[in-house]
PDB file of C-alpha atoms in Angstrom:
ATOM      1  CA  UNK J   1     121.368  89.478  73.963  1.00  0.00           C
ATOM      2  CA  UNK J   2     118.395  90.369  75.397  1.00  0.00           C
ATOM      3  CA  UNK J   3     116.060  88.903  78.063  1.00  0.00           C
ATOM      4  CA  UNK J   4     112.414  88.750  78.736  1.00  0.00           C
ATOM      5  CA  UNK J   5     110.626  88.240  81.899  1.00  0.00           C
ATOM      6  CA  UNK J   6     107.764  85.837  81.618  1.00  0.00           C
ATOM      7  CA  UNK J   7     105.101  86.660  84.714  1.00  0.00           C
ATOM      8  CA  UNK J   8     102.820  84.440  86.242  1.00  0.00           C
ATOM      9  CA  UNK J   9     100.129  84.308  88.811  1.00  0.00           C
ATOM     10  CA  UNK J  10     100.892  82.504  91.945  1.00  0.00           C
ATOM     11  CA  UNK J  11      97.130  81.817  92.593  1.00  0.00           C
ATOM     12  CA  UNK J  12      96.399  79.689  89.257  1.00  0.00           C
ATOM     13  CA  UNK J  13      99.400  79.625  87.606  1.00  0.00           C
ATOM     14  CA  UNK J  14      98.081  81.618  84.365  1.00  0.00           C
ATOM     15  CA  UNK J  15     100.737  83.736  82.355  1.00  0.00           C
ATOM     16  CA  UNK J  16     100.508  87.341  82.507  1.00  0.00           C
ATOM     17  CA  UNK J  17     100.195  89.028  78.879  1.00  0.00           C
ATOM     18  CA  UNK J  18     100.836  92.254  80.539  1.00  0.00           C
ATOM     19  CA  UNK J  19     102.870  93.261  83.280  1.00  0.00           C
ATOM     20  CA  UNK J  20      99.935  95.700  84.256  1.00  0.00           C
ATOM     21  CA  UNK J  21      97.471  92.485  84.559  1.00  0.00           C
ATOM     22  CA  UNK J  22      99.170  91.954  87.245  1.00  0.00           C
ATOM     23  CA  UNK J  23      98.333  92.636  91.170  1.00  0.00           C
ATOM     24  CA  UNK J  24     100.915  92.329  94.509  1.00  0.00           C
ATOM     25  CA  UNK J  25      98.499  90.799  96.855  1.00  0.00           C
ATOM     26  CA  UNK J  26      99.852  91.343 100.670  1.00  0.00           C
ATOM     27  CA  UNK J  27      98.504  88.112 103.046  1.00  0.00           C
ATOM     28  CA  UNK J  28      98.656  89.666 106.648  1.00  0.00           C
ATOM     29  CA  UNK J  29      96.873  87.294 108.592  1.00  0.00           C
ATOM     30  CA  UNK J  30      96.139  83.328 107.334  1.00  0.00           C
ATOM     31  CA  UNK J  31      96.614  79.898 109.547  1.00  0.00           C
ATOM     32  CA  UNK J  32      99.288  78.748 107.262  1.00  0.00           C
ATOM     33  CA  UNK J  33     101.072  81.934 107.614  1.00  0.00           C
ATOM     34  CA  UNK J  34     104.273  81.550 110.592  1.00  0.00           C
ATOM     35  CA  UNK J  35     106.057  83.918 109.777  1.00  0.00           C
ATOM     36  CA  UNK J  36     104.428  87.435 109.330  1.00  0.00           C
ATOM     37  CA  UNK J  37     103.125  88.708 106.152  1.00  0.00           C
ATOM     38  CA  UNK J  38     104.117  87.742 102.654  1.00  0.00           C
ATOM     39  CA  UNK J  39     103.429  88.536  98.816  1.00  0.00           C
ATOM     40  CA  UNK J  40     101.984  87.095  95.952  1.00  0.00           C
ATOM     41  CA  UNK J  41     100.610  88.094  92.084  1.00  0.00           C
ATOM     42  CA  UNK J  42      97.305  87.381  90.855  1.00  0.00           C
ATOM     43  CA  UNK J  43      95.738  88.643  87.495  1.00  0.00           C
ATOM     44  CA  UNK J  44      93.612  91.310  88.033  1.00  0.00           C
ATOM     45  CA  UNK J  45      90.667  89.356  86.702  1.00  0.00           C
ATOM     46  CA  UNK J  46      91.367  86.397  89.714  1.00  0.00           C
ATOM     47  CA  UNK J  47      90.003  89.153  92.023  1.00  0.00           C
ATOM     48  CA  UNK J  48      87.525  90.325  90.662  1.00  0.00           C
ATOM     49  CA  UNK J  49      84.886  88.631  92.976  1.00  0.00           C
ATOM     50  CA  UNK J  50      87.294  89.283  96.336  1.00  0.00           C
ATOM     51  CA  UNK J  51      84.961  92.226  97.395  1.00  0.00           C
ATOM     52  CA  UNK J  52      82.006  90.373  96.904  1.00  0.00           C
ATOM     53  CA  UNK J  53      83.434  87.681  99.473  1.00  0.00           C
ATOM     54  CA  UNK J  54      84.809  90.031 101.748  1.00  0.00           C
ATOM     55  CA  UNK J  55      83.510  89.816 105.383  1.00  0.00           C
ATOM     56  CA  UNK J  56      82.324  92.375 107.554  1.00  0.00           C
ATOM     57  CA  UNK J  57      84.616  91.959 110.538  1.00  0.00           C
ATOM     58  CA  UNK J  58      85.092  93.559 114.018  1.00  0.00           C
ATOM     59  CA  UNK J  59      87.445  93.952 116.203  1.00  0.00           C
ATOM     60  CA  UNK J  60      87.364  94.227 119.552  1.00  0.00           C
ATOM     61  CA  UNK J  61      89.629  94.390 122.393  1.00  0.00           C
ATOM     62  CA  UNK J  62      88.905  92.942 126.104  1.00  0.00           C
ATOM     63  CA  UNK J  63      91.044  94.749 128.914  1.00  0.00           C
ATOM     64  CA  UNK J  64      90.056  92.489 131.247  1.00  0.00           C
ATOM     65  CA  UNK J  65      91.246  93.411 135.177  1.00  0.00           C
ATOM     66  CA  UNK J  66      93.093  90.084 136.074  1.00  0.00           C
ATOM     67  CA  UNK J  67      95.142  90.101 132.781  1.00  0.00           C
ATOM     68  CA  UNK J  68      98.300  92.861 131.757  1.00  0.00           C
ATOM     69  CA  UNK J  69      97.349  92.979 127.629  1.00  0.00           C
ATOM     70  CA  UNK J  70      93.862  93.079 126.404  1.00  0.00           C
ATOM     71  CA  UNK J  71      92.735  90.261 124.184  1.00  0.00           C
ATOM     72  CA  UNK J  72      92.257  90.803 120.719  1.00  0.00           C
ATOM     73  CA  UNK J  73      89.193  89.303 119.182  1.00  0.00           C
ATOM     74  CA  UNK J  74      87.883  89.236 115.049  1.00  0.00           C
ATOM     75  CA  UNK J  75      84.340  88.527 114.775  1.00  0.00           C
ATOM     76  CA  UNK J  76      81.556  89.121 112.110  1.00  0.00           C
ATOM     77  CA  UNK J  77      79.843  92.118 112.653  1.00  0.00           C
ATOM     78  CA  UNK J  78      76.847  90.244 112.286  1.00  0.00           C
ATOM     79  CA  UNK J  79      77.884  88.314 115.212  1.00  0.00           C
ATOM     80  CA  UNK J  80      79.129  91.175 116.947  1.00  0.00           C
ATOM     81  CA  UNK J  81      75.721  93.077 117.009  1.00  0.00           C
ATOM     82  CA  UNK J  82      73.603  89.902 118.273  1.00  0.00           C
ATOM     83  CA  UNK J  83      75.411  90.817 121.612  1.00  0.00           C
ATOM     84  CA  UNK J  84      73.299  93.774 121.585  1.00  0.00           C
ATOM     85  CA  UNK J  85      70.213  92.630 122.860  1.00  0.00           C
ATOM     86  CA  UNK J  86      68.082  95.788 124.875  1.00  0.00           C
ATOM     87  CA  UNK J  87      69.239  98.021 122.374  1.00  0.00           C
ATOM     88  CA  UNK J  88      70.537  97.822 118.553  1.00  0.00           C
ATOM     89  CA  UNK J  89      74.188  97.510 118.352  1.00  0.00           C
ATOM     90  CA  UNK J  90      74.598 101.381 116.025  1.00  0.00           C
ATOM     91  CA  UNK J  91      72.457 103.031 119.248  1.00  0.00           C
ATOM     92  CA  UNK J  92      74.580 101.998 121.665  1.00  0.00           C
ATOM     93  CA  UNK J  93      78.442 102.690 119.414  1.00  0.00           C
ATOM     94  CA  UNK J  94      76.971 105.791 118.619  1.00  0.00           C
ATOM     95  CA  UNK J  95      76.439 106.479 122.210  1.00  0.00           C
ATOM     96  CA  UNK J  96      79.697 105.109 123.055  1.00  0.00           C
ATOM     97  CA  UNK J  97      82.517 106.836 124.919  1.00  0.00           C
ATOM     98  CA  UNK J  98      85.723 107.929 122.055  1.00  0.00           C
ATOM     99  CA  UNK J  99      88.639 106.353 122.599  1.00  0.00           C
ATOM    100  CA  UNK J 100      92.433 107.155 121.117  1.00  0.00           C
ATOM    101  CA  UNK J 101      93.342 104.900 118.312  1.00  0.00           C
ATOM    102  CA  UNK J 102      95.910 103.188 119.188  1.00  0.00           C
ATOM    103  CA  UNK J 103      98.564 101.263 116.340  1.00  0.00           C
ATOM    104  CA  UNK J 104      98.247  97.525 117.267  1.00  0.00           C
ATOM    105  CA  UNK J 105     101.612  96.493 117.864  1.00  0.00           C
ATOM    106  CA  UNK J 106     101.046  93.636 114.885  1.00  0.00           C
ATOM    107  CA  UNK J 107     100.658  97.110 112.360  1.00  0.00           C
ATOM    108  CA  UNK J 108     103.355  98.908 113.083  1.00  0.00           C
ATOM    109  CA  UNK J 109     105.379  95.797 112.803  1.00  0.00           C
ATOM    110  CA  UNK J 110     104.146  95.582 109.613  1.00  0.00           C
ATOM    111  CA  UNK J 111     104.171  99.480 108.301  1.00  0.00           C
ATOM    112  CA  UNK J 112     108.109  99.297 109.556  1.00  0.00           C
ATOM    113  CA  UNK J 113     108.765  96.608 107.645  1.00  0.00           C
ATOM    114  CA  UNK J 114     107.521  97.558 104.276  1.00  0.00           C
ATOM    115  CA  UNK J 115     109.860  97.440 101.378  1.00  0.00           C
ATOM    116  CA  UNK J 116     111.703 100.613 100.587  1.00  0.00           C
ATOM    117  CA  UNK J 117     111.018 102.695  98.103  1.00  0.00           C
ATOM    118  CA  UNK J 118     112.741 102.970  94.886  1.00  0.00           C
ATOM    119  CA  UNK J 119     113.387 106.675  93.500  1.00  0.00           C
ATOM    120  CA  UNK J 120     112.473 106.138  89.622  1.00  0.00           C
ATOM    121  CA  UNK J 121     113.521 109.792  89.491  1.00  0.00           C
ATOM    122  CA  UNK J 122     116.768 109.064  90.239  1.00  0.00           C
ATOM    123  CA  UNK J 123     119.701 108.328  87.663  1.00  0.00           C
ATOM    124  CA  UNK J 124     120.264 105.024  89.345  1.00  0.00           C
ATOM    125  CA  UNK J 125     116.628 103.948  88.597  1.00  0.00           C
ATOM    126  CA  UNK J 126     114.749 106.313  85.804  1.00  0.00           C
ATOM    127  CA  UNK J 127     113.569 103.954  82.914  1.00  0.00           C
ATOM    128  CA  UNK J 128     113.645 101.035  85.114  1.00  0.00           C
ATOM    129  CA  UNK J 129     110.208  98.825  84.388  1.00  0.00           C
ATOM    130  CA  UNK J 130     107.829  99.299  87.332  1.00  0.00           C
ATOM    131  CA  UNK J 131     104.018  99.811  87.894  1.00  0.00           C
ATOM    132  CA  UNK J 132     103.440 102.199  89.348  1.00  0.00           C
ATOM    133  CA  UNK J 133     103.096 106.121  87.517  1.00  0.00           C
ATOM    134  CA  UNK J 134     105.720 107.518  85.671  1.00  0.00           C
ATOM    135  CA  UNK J 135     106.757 110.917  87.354  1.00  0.00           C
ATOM    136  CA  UNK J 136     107.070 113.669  85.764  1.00  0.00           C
ATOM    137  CA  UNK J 137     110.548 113.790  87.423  1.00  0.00           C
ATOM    138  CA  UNK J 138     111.397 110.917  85.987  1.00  0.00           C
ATOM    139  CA  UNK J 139     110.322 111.633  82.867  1.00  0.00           C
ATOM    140  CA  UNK J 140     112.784 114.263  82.440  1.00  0.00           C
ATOM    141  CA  UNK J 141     115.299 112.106  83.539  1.00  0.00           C
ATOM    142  CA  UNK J 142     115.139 109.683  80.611  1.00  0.00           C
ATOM    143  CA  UNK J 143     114.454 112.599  78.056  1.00  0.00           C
ATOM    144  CA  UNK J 144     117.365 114.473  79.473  1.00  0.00           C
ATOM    145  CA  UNK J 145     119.777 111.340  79.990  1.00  0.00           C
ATOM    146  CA  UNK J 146     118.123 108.290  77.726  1.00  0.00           C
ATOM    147  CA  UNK J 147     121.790 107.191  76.370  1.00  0.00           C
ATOM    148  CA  UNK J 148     123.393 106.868  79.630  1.00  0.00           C
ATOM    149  CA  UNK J 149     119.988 105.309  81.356  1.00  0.00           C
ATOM    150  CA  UNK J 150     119.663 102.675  78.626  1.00  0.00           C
ATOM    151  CA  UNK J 151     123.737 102.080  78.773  1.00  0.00           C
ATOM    152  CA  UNK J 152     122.817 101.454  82.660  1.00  0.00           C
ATOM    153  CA  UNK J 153     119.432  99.412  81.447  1.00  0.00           C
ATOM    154  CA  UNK J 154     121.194  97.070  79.070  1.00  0.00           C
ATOM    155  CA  UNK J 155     124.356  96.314  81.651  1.00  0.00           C
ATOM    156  CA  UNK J 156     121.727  95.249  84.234  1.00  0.00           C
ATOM    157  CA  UNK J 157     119.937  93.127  81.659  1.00  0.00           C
ATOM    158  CA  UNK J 158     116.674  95.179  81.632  1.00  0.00           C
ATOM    159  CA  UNK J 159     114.833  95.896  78.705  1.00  0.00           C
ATOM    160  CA  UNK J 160     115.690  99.603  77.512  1.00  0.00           C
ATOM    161  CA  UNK J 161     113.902 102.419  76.706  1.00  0.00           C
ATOM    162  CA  UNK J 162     113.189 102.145  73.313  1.00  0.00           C
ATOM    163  CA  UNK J 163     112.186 105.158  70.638  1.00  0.00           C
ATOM    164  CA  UNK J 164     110.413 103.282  68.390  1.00  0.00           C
ATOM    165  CA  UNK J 165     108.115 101.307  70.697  1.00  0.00           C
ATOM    166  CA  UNK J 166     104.894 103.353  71.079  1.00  0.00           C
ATOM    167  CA  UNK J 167     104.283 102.587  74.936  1.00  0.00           C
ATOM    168  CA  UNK J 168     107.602 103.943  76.066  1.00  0.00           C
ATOM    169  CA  UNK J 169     107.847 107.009  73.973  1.00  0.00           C
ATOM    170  CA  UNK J 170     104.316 108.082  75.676  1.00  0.00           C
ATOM    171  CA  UNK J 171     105.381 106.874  78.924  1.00  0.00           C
ATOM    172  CA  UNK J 172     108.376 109.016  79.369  1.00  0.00           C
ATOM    173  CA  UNK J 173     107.243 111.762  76.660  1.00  0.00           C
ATOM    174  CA  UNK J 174     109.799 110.946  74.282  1.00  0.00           C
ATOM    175  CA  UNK J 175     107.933 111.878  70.780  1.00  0.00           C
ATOM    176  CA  UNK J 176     110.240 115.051  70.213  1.00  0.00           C
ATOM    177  CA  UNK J 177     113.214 113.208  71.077  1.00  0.00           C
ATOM    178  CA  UNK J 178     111.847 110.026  68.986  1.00  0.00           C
ATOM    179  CA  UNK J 179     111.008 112.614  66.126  1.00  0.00           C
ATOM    180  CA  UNK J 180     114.093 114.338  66.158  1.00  0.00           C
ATOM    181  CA  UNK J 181     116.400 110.920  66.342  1.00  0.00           C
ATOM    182  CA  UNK J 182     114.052 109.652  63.396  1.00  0.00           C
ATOM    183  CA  UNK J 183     115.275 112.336  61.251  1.00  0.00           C
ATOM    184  CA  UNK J 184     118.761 111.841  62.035  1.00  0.00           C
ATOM    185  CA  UNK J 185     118.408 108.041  61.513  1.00  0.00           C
ATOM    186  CA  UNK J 186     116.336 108.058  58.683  1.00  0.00           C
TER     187      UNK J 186
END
């Protein structure tokens, strides 16, 4: 029996033809958020205006003498450079003493807690569905190992790789092996 995965976007609710519509949006920072970050899918096309509504932001930190932390404070730029008044705000940061970056302890929080990541490369995972490129490792994987891999595929309930559908024969360079099986099948 075979299953298939119906994908939708979690901003409008619209079902995703294509698993490649799709695009993992990471919310670091809202007021409804308690929790730390999370992740949700949109369709490509429900973001197409996002850069157009970005802001420019700053953000600044006040090490203030009476206080152990600095503040953090997010700001417009716009509003940011109106505090420049003798002199325009690029004169005086380009005039500005360098500082060492320094990882806010909010990011690093964040960068150790991404997801790991899955070796598609690897017999345990080559021919898995994902999004992003197929390796060229992998690739050699499923042409060297496609019987075993969609064994593995169709005992986890994932869709298989699959010689006579187009898309996956290009994706993992199958079209000797397809040729060659057709031959012997045919």
């Amino acid at each position: 029996m075979g299953q298939k995965i119906i994908r939708f976007s979690d901003l409008t609710g619209r079902h995703a033809e294509d698993e490649d519509q799709l695009v993992r949006v990471v919310v670091r920072a809202h007021p409804e958020l308690a929790d730390g970050p999370v992740a949700i899918e949109a369709l490509a096309g429900e973001l197409a205006e996002v850069r157009g509504l970005a802001l420019d932001l700053v953000t600044i930190e006040l090490h203030r003498p009476d206080a152990e932390e600095p503040e953090t404070v997010v700001m417009t730029a716009e509003a940011f450079d109106r505090l420049a008044t003798v002199t325009p705000m690029a004169e005086v940061l380009r005039g500005a003493e360098r500082v060492a970056a320094r990882t806010v302890p909010a990011q690093a929080a964040a960068a150790g807690a991404g997801r790991e990541r899955v070796n598609y490369a690897s017999p345990e995972h080559a021919g898995r569905p994902h999004k992003g490129r197929t390796t060229d490792a992998e690739k050699q994987v499923v042409r060297e190992h496609l019987d075993e891999i969609n064994e593995r595929l169709a005992a986890e309930g994932v869709r298989t790789v699959d010689l006579a559908n187009p898309e996956h024969v290009a994706r993992y360079g199958l079209e000797e092996l397809a040729a060659e099986r057709a031959v012997t099948l045919g």
